[in-house]
PDB file of C-alpha atoms in Angstrom:
ATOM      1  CA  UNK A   1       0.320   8.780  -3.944  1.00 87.00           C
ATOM      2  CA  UNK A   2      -0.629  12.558  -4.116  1.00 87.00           C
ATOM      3  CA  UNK A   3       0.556  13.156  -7.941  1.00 91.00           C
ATOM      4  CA  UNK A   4      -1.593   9.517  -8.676  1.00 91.00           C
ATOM      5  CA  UNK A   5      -4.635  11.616  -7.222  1.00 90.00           C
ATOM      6  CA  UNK A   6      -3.296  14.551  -9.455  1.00 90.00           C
ATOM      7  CA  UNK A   7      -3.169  12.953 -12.567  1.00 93.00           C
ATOM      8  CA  UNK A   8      -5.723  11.113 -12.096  1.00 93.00           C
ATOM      9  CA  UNK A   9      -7.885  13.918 -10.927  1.00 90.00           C
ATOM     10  CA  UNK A  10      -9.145  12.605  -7.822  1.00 89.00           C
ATOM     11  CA  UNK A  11     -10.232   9.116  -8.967  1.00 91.00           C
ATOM     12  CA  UNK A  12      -7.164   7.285  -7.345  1.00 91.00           C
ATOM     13  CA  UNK A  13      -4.191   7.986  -4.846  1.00 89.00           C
ATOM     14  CA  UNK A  14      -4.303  10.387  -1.790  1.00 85.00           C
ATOM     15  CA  UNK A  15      -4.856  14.288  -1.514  1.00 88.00           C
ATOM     16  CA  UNK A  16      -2.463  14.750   1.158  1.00 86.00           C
ATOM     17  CA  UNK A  17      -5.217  15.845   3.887  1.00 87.00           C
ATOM     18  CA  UNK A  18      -5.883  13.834   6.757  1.00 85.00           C
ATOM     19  CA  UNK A  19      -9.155  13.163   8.678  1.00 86.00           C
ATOM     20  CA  UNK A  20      -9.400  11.438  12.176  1.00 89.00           C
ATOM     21  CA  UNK A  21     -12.968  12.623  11.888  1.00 90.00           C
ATOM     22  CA  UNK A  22     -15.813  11.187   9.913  1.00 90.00           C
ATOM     23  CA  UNK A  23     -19.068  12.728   9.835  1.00 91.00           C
ATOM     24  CA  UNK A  24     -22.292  10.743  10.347  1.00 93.00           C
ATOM     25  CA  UNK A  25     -25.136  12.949   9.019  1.00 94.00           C
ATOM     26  CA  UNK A  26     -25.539  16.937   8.567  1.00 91.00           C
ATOM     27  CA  UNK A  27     -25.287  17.231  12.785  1.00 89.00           C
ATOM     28  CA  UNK A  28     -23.111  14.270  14.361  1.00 91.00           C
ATOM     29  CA  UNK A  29     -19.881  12.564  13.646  1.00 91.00           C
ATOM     30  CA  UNK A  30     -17.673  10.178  15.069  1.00 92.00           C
ATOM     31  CA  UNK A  31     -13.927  10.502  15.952  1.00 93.00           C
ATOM     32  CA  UNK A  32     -11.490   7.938  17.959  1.00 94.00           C
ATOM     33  CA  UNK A  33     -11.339   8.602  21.714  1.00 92.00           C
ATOM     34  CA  UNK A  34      -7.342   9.424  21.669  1.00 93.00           C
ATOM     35  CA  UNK A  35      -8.569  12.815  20.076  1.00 93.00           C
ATOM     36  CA  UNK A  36     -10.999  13.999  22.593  1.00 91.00           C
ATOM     37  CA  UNK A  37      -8.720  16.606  24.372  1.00 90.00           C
ATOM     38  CA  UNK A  38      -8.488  18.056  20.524  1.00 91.00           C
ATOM     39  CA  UNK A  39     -12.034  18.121  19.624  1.00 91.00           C
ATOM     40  CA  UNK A  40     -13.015  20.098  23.062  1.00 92.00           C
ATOM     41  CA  UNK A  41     -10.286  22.597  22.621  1.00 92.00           C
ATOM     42  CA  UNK A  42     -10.718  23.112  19.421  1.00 91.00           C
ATOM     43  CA  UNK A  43     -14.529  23.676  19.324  1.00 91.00           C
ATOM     44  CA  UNK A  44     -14.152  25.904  22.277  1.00 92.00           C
ATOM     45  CA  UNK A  45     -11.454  27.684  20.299  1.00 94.00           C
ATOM     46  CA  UNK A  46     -14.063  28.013  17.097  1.00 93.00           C
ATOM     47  CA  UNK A  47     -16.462  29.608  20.211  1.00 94.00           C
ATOM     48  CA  UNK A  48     -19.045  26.890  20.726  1.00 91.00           C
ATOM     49  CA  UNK A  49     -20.864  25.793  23.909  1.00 91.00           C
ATOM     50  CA  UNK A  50     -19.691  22.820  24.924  1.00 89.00           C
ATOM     51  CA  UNK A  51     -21.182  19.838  27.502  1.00 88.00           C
ATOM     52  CA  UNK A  52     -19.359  17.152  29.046  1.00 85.00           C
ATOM     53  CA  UNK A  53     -21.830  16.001  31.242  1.00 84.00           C
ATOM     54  CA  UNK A  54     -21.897  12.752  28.876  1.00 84.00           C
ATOM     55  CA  UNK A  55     -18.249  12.104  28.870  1.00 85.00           C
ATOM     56  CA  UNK A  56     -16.880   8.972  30.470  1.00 84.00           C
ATOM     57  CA  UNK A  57     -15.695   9.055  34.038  1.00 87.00           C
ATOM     58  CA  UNK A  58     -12.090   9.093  35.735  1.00 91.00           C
ATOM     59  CA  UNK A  59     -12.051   6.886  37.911  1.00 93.00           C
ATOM     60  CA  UNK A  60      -7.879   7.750  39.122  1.00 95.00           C
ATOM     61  CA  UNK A  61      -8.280  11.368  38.568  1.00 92.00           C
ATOM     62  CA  UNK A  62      -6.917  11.910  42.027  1.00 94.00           C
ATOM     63  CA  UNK A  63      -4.173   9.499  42.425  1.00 95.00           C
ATOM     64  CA  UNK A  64      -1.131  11.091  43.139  1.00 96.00           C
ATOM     65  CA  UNK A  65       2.607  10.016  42.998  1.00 96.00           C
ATOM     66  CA  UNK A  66       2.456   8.493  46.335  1.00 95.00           C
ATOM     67  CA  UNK A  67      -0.119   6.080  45.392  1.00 96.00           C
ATOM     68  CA  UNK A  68       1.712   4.725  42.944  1.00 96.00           C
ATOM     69  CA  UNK A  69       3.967   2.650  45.309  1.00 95.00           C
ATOM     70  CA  UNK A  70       6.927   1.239  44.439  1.00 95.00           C
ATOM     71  CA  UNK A  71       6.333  -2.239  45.655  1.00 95.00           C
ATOM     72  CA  UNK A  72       3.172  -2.701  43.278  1.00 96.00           C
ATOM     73  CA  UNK A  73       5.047  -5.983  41.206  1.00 95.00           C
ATOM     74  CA  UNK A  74       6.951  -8.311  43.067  1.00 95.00           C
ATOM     75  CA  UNK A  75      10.790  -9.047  42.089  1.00 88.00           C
ATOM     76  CA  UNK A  76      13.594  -8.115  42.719  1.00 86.00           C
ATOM     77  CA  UNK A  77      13.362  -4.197  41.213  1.00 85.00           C
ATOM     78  CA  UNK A  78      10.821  -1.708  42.635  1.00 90.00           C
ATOM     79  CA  UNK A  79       8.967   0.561  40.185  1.00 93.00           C
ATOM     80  CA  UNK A  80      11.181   3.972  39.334  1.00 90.00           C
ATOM     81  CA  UNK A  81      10.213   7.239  39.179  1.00 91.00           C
ATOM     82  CA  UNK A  82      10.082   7.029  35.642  1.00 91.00           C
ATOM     83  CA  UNK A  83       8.223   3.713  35.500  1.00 93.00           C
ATOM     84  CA  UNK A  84       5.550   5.465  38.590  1.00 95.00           C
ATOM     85  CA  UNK A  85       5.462   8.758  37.041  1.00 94.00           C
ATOM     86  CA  UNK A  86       3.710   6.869  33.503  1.00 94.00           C
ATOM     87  CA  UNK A  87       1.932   4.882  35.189  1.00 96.00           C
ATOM     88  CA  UNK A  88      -0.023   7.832  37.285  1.00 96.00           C
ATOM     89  CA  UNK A  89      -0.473   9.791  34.071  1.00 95.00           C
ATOM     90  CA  UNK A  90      -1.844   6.220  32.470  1.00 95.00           C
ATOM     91  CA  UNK A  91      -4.246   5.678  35.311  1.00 96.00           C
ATOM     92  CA  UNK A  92      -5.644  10.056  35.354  1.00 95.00           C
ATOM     93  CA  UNK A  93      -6.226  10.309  32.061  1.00 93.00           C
ATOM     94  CA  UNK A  94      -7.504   6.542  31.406  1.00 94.00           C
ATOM     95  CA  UNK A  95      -5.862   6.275  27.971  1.00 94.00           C
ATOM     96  CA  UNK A  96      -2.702   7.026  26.748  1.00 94.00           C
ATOM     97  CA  UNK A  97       0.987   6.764  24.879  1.00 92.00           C
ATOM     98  CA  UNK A  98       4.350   6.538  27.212  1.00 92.00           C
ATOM     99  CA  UNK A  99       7.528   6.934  24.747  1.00 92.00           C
ATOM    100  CA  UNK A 100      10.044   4.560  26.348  1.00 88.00           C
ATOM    101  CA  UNK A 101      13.576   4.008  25.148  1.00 83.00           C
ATOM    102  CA  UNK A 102      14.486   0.496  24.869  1.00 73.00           C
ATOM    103  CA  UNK A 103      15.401  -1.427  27.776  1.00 72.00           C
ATOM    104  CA  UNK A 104      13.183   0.869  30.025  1.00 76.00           C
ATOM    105  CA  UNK A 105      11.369  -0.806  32.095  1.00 87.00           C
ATOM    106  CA  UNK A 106       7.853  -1.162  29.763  1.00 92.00           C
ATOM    107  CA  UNK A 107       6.768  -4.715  30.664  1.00 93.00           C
ATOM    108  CA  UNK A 108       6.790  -3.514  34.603  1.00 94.00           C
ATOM    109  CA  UNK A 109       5.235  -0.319  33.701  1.00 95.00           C
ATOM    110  CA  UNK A 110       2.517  -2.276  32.492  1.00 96.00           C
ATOM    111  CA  UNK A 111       2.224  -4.619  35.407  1.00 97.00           C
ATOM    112  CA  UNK A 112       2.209  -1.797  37.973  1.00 97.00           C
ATOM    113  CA  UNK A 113      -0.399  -0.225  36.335  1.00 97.00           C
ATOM    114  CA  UNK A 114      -2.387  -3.051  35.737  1.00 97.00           C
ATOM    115  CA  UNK A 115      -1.997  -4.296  39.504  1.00 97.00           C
ATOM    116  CA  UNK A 116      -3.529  -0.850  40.363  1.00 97.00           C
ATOM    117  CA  UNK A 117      -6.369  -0.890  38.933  1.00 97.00           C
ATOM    118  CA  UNK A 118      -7.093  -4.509  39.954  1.00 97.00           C
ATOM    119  CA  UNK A 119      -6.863  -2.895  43.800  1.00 96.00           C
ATOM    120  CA  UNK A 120      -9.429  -0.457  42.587  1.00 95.00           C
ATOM    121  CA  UNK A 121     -11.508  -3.026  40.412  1.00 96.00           C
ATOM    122  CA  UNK A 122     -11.082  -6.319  41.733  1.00 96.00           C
ATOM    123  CA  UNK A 123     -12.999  -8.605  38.895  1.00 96.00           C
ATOM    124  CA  UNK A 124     -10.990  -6.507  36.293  1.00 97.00           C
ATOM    125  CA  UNK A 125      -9.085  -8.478  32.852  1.00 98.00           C
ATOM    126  CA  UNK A 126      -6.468  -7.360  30.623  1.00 98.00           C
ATOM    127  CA  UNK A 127      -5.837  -7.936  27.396  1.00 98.00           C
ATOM    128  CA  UNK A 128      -1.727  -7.538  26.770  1.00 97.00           C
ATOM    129  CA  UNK A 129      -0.772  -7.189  23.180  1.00 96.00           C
ATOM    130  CA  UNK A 130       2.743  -7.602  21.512  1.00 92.00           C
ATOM    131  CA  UNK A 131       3.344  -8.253  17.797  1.00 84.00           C
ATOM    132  CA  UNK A 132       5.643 -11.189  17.815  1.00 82.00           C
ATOM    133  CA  UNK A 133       5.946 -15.032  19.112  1.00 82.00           C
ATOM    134  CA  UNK A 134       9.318 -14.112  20.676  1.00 81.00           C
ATOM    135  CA  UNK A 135       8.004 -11.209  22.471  1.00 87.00           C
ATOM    136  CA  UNK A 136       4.949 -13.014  23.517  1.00 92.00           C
ATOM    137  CA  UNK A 137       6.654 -15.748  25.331  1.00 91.00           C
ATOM    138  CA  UNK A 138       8.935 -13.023  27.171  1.00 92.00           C
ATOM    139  CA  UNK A 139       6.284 -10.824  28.439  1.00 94.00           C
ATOM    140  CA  UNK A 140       4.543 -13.922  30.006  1.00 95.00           C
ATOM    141  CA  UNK A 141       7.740 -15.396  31.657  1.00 94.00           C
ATOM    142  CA  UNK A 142       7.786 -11.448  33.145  1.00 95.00           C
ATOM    143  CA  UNK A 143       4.456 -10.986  34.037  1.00 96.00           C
ATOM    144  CA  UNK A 144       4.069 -13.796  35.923  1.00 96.00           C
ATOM    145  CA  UNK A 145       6.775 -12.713  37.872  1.00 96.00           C
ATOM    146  CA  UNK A 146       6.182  -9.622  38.534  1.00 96.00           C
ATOM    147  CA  UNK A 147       2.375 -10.844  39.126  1.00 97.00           C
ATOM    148  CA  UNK A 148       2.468 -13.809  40.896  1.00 96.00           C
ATOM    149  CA  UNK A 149      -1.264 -13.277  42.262  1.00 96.00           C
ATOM    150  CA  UNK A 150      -2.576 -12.993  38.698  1.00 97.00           C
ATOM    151  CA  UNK A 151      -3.774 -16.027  36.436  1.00 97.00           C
ATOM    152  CA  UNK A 152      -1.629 -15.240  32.908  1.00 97.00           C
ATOM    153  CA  UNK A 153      -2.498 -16.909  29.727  1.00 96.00           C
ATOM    154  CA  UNK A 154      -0.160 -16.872  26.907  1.00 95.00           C
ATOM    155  CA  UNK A 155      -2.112 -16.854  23.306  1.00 94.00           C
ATOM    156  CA  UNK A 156       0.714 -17.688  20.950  1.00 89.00           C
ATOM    157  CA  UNK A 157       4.272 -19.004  20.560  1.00 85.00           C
ATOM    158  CA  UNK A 158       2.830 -22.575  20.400  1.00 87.00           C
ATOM    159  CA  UNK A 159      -0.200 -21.773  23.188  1.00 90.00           C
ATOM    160  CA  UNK A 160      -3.906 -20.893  23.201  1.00 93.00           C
ATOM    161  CA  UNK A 161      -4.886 -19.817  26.928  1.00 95.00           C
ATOM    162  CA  UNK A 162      -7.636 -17.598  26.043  1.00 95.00           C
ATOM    163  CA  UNK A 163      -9.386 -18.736  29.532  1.00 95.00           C
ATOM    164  CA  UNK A 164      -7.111 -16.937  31.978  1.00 96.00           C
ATOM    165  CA  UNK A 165      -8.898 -14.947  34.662  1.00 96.00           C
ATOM    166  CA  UNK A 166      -6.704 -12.044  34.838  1.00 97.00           C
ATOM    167  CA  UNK A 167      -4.191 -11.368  31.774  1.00 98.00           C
ATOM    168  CA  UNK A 168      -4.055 -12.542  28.413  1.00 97.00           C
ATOM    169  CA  UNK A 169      -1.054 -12.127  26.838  1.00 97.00           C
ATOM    170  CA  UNK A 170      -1.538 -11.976  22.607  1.00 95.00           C
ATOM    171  CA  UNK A 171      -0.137 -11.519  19.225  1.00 94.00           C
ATOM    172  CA  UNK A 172      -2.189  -9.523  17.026  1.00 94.00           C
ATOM    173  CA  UNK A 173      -1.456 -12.588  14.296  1.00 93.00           C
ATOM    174  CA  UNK A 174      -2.972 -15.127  16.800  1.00 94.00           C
ATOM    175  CA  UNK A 175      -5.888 -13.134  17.681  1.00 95.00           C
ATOM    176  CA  UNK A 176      -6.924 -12.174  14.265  1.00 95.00           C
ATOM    177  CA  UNK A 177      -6.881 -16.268  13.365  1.00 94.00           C
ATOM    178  CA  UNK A 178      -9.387 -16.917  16.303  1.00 95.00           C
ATOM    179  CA  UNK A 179     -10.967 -13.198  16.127  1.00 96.00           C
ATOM    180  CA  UNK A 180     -14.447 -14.637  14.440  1.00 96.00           C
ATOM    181  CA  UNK A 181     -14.812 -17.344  17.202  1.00 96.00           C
ATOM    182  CA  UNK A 182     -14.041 -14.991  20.012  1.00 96.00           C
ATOM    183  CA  UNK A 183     -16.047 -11.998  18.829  1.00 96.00           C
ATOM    184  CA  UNK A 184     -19.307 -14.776  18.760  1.00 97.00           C
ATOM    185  CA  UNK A 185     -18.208 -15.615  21.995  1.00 96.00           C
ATOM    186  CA  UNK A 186     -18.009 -12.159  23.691  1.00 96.00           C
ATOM    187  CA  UNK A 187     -14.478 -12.684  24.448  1.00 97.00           C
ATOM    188  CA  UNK A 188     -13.040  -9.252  23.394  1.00 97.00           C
ATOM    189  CA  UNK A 189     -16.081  -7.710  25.685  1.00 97.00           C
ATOM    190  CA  UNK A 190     -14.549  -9.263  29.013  1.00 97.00           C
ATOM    191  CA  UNK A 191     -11.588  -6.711  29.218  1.00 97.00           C
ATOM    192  CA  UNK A 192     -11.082  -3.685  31.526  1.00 96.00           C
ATOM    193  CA  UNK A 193      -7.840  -2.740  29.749  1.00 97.00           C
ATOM    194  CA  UNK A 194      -5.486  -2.939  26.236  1.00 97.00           C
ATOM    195  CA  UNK A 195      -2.058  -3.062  27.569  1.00 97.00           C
ATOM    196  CA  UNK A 196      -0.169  -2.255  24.090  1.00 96.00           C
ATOM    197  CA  UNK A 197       3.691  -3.072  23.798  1.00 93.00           C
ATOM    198  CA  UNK A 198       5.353  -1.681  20.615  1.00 91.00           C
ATOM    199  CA  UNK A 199       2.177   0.319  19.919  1.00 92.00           C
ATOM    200  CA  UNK A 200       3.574   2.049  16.406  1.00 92.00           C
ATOM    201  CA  UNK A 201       2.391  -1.248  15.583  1.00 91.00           C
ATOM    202  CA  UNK A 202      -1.157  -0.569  16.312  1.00 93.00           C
ATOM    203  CA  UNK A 203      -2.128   1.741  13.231  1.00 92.00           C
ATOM    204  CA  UNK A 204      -1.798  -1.701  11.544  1.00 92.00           C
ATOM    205  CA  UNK A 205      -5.209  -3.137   9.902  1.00 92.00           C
ATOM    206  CA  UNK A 206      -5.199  -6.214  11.698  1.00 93.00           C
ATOM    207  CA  UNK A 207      -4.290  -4.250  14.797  1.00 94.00           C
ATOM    208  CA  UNK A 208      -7.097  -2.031  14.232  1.00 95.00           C
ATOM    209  CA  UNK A 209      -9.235  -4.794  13.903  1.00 95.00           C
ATOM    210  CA  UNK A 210      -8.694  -6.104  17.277  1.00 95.00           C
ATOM    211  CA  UNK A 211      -8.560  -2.634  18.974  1.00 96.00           C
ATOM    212  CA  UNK A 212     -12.154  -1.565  17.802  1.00 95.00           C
ATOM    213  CA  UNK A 213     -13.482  -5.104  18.610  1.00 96.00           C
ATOM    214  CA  UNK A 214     -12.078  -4.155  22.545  1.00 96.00           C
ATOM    215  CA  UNK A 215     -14.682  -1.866  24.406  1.00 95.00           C
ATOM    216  CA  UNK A 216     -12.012  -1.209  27.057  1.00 96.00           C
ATOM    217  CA  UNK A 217     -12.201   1.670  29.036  1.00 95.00           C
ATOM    218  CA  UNK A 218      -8.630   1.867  30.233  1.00 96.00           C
ATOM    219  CA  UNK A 219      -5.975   1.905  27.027  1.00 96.00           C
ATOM    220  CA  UNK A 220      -2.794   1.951  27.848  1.00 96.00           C
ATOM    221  CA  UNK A 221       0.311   2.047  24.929  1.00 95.00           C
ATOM    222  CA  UNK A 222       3.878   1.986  25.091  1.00 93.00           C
ATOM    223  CA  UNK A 223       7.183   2.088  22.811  1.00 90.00           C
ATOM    224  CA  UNK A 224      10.584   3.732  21.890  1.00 86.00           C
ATOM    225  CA  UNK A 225       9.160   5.568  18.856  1.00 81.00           C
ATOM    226  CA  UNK A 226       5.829   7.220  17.942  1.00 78.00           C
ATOM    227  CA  UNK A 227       6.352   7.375  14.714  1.00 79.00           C
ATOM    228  CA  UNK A 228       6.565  11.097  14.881  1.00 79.00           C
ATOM    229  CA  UNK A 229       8.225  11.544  11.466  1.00 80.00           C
ATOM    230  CA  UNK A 230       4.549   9.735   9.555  1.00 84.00           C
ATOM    231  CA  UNK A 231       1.801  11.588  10.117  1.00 84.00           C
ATOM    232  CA  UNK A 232      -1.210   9.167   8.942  1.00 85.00           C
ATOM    233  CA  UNK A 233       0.526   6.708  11.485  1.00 89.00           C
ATOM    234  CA  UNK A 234       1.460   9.270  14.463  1.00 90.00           C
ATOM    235  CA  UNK A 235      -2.854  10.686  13.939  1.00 91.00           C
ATOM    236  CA  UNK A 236      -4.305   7.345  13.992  1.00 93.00           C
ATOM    237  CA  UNK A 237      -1.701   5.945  17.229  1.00 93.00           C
ATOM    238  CA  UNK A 238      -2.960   9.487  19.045  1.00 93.00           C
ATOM    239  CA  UNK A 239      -6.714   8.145  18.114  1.00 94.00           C
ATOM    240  CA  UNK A 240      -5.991   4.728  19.778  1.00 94.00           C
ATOM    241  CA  UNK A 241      -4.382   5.440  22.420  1.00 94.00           C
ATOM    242  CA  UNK A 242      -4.224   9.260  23.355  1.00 90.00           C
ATOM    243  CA  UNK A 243      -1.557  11.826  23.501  1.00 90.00           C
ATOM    244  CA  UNK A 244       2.152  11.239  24.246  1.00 91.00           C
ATOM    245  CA  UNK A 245       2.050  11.393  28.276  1.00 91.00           C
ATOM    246  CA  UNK A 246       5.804  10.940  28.889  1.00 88.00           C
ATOM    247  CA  UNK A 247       9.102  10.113  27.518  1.00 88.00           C
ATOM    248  CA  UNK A 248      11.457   7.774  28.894  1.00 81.00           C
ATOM    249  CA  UNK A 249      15.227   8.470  27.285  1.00 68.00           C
ATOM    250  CA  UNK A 250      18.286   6.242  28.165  1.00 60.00           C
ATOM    251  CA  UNK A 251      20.917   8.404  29.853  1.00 55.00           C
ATOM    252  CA  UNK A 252      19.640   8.988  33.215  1.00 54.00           C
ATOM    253  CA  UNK A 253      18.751   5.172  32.820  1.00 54.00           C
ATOM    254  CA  UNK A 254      22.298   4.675  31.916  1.00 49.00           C
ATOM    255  CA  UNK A 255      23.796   6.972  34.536  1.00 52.00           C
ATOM    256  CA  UNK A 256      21.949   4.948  37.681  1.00 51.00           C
ATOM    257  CA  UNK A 257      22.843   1.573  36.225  1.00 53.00           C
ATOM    258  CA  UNK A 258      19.627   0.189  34.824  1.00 54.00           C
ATOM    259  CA  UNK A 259      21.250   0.081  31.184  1.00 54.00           C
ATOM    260  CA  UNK A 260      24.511  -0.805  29.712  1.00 47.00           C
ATOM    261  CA  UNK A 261      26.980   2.706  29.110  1.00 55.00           C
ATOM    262  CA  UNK A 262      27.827   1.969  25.600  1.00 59.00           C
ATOM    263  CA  UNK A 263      31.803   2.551  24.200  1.00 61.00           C
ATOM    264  CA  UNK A 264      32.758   3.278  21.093  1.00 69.00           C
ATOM    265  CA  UNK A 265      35.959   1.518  20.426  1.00 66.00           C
ATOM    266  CA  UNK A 266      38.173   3.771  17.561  1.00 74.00           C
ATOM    267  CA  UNK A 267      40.809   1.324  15.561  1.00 73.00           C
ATOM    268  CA  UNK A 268      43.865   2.640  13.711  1.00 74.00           C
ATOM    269  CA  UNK A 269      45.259  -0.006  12.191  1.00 76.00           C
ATOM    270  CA  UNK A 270      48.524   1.062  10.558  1.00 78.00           C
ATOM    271  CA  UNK A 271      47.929  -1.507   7.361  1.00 77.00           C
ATOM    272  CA  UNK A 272      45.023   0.687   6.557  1.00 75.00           C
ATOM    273  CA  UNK A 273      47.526   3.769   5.984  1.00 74.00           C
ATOM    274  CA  UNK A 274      47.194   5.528   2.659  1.00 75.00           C
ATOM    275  CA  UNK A 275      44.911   2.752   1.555  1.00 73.00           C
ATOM    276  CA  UNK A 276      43.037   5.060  -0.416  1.00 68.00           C
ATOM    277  CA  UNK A 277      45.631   6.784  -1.608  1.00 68.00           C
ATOM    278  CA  UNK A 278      45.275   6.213  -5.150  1.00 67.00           C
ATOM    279  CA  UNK A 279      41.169   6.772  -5.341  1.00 57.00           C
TER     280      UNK A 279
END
């Protein structure tokens, strides 16, 4: 892409420089809210006054640790430390990315977090996003357990419960076929919070689509990879959905139980002897 915008001179291809911002006029421009922390420090770096007097509140900037109880989702397994420790840094900071290995625990992350802020906001409604049919039916069948107090709707794998009180569970593909009738009908303006599974998914167009339609204050992402190693996708996941807060790896997940120890299983099968010999 960079040599087509050399050879062409500019008129096609990319010039290898990324913008999260886009300016407005000669004195304003707009950036995603995942970047905030960056534009502050930066332009008090560069030496300019700076006012955040206008800046949205936080409404959990003082939970601690100990408010994050362990007994917040119903089930047999009580939140972790891990699984408390993102969800306090979720609930300070009001937006943000946990990196989660696989088989860690995200789907109750989520619920904890979301059945905290319905303490604290009792007419709050989430929106929960996943970006396929199987996972869809999964994270309902798990929600509703760990939530039995909240109404869940599932919005794809063969059903369209947009009306739930409480949760809506989605795939981008089903809400992007319905988004024109539910952006007429103010549906995407009913939720408190984007509850994002698999979010390297969300620097997606259609995903986009959805996640600027969702005024949301609270913005909450989660997967195994951050797709650290592509820029363009790692800058416009941080503008989503905020900074990396944590990182969830497997061993000590493995060394208390809560995943499988793997083996590796080395063969030498005599047949196999000099095989090769003659390459």
């Amino acid at each position: 892409s960079y040599q087509r915008y050399r050879v062409s001179k500019g008129e096609e291809g990319w010039d290898g420089y990324i913008r999260p911002m886009q300016r407005i006029n000669s004195t304003s421009a707009k950036i995603l809210r995942g970047h905030k922390e960056d534009v502050i420090r930066f332009a008090e770096f560069e030496g300019f006054n700076v006012s955040l007097k206008h800046l949205l509140e936080y409404p959990f900037a003082e939970l601690e640790i100990d408010d994050v109880r362990p007994d917040l989702i119903a089930g047999r397994h009580e939140l972790d430390m891990n699984q408390r420790q993102c969800i306090l840094d979720w609930l300070r900071a009001g937006i943000g990315f946990n990196k989660v290995t696989v088989g860690g625990g995200k789907t109750a992350t989520f619920a904890g977090a979301a059945a905290l802020i319905k303490e604290r906001f009792p007419e709050a409604r989430f929106l929960y996003i996943t970006p396929s049919e199987r996972l869809v039916r999964q994270a309902t069948k798990d929600m509703r357990g760990f939530l039995p107090q909240f109404e869940i709707g599932q919005c794809g794998g063969g059903r369209k419960e947009f009306k739930a009180a409480d949760m809506v569970i989605c795939t981008v593909a089903m809400l992007v076929k319905h988004f024109i009738a539910l952006s007429n009908k103010g549906w995407f303006d009913t939720f408190y919070a984007i509850l994002y599974d698999e979010v390297h998914h969300s620097p997606s167009k259609t995903s986009q689509q959805i996640l600027m339609a969702v005024p949301a204050y609270f913005r909450l992402g989660a997967s195994d990879t951050g797709k650290e190693n592509d820029k363009g996708r790692s800058t416009m996941i941080r503008g989503l959905f905020g900074p990396r807060l944590n990182e969830v790896h497997a061993a000590p997940l493995i060394d208390v139980g809560r995943l499988a120890r793997p083996h590796i299983y080395v063969v030498d099968e005599p047949a196999w002897r000099d095989r090769r010999s003659t390459v």
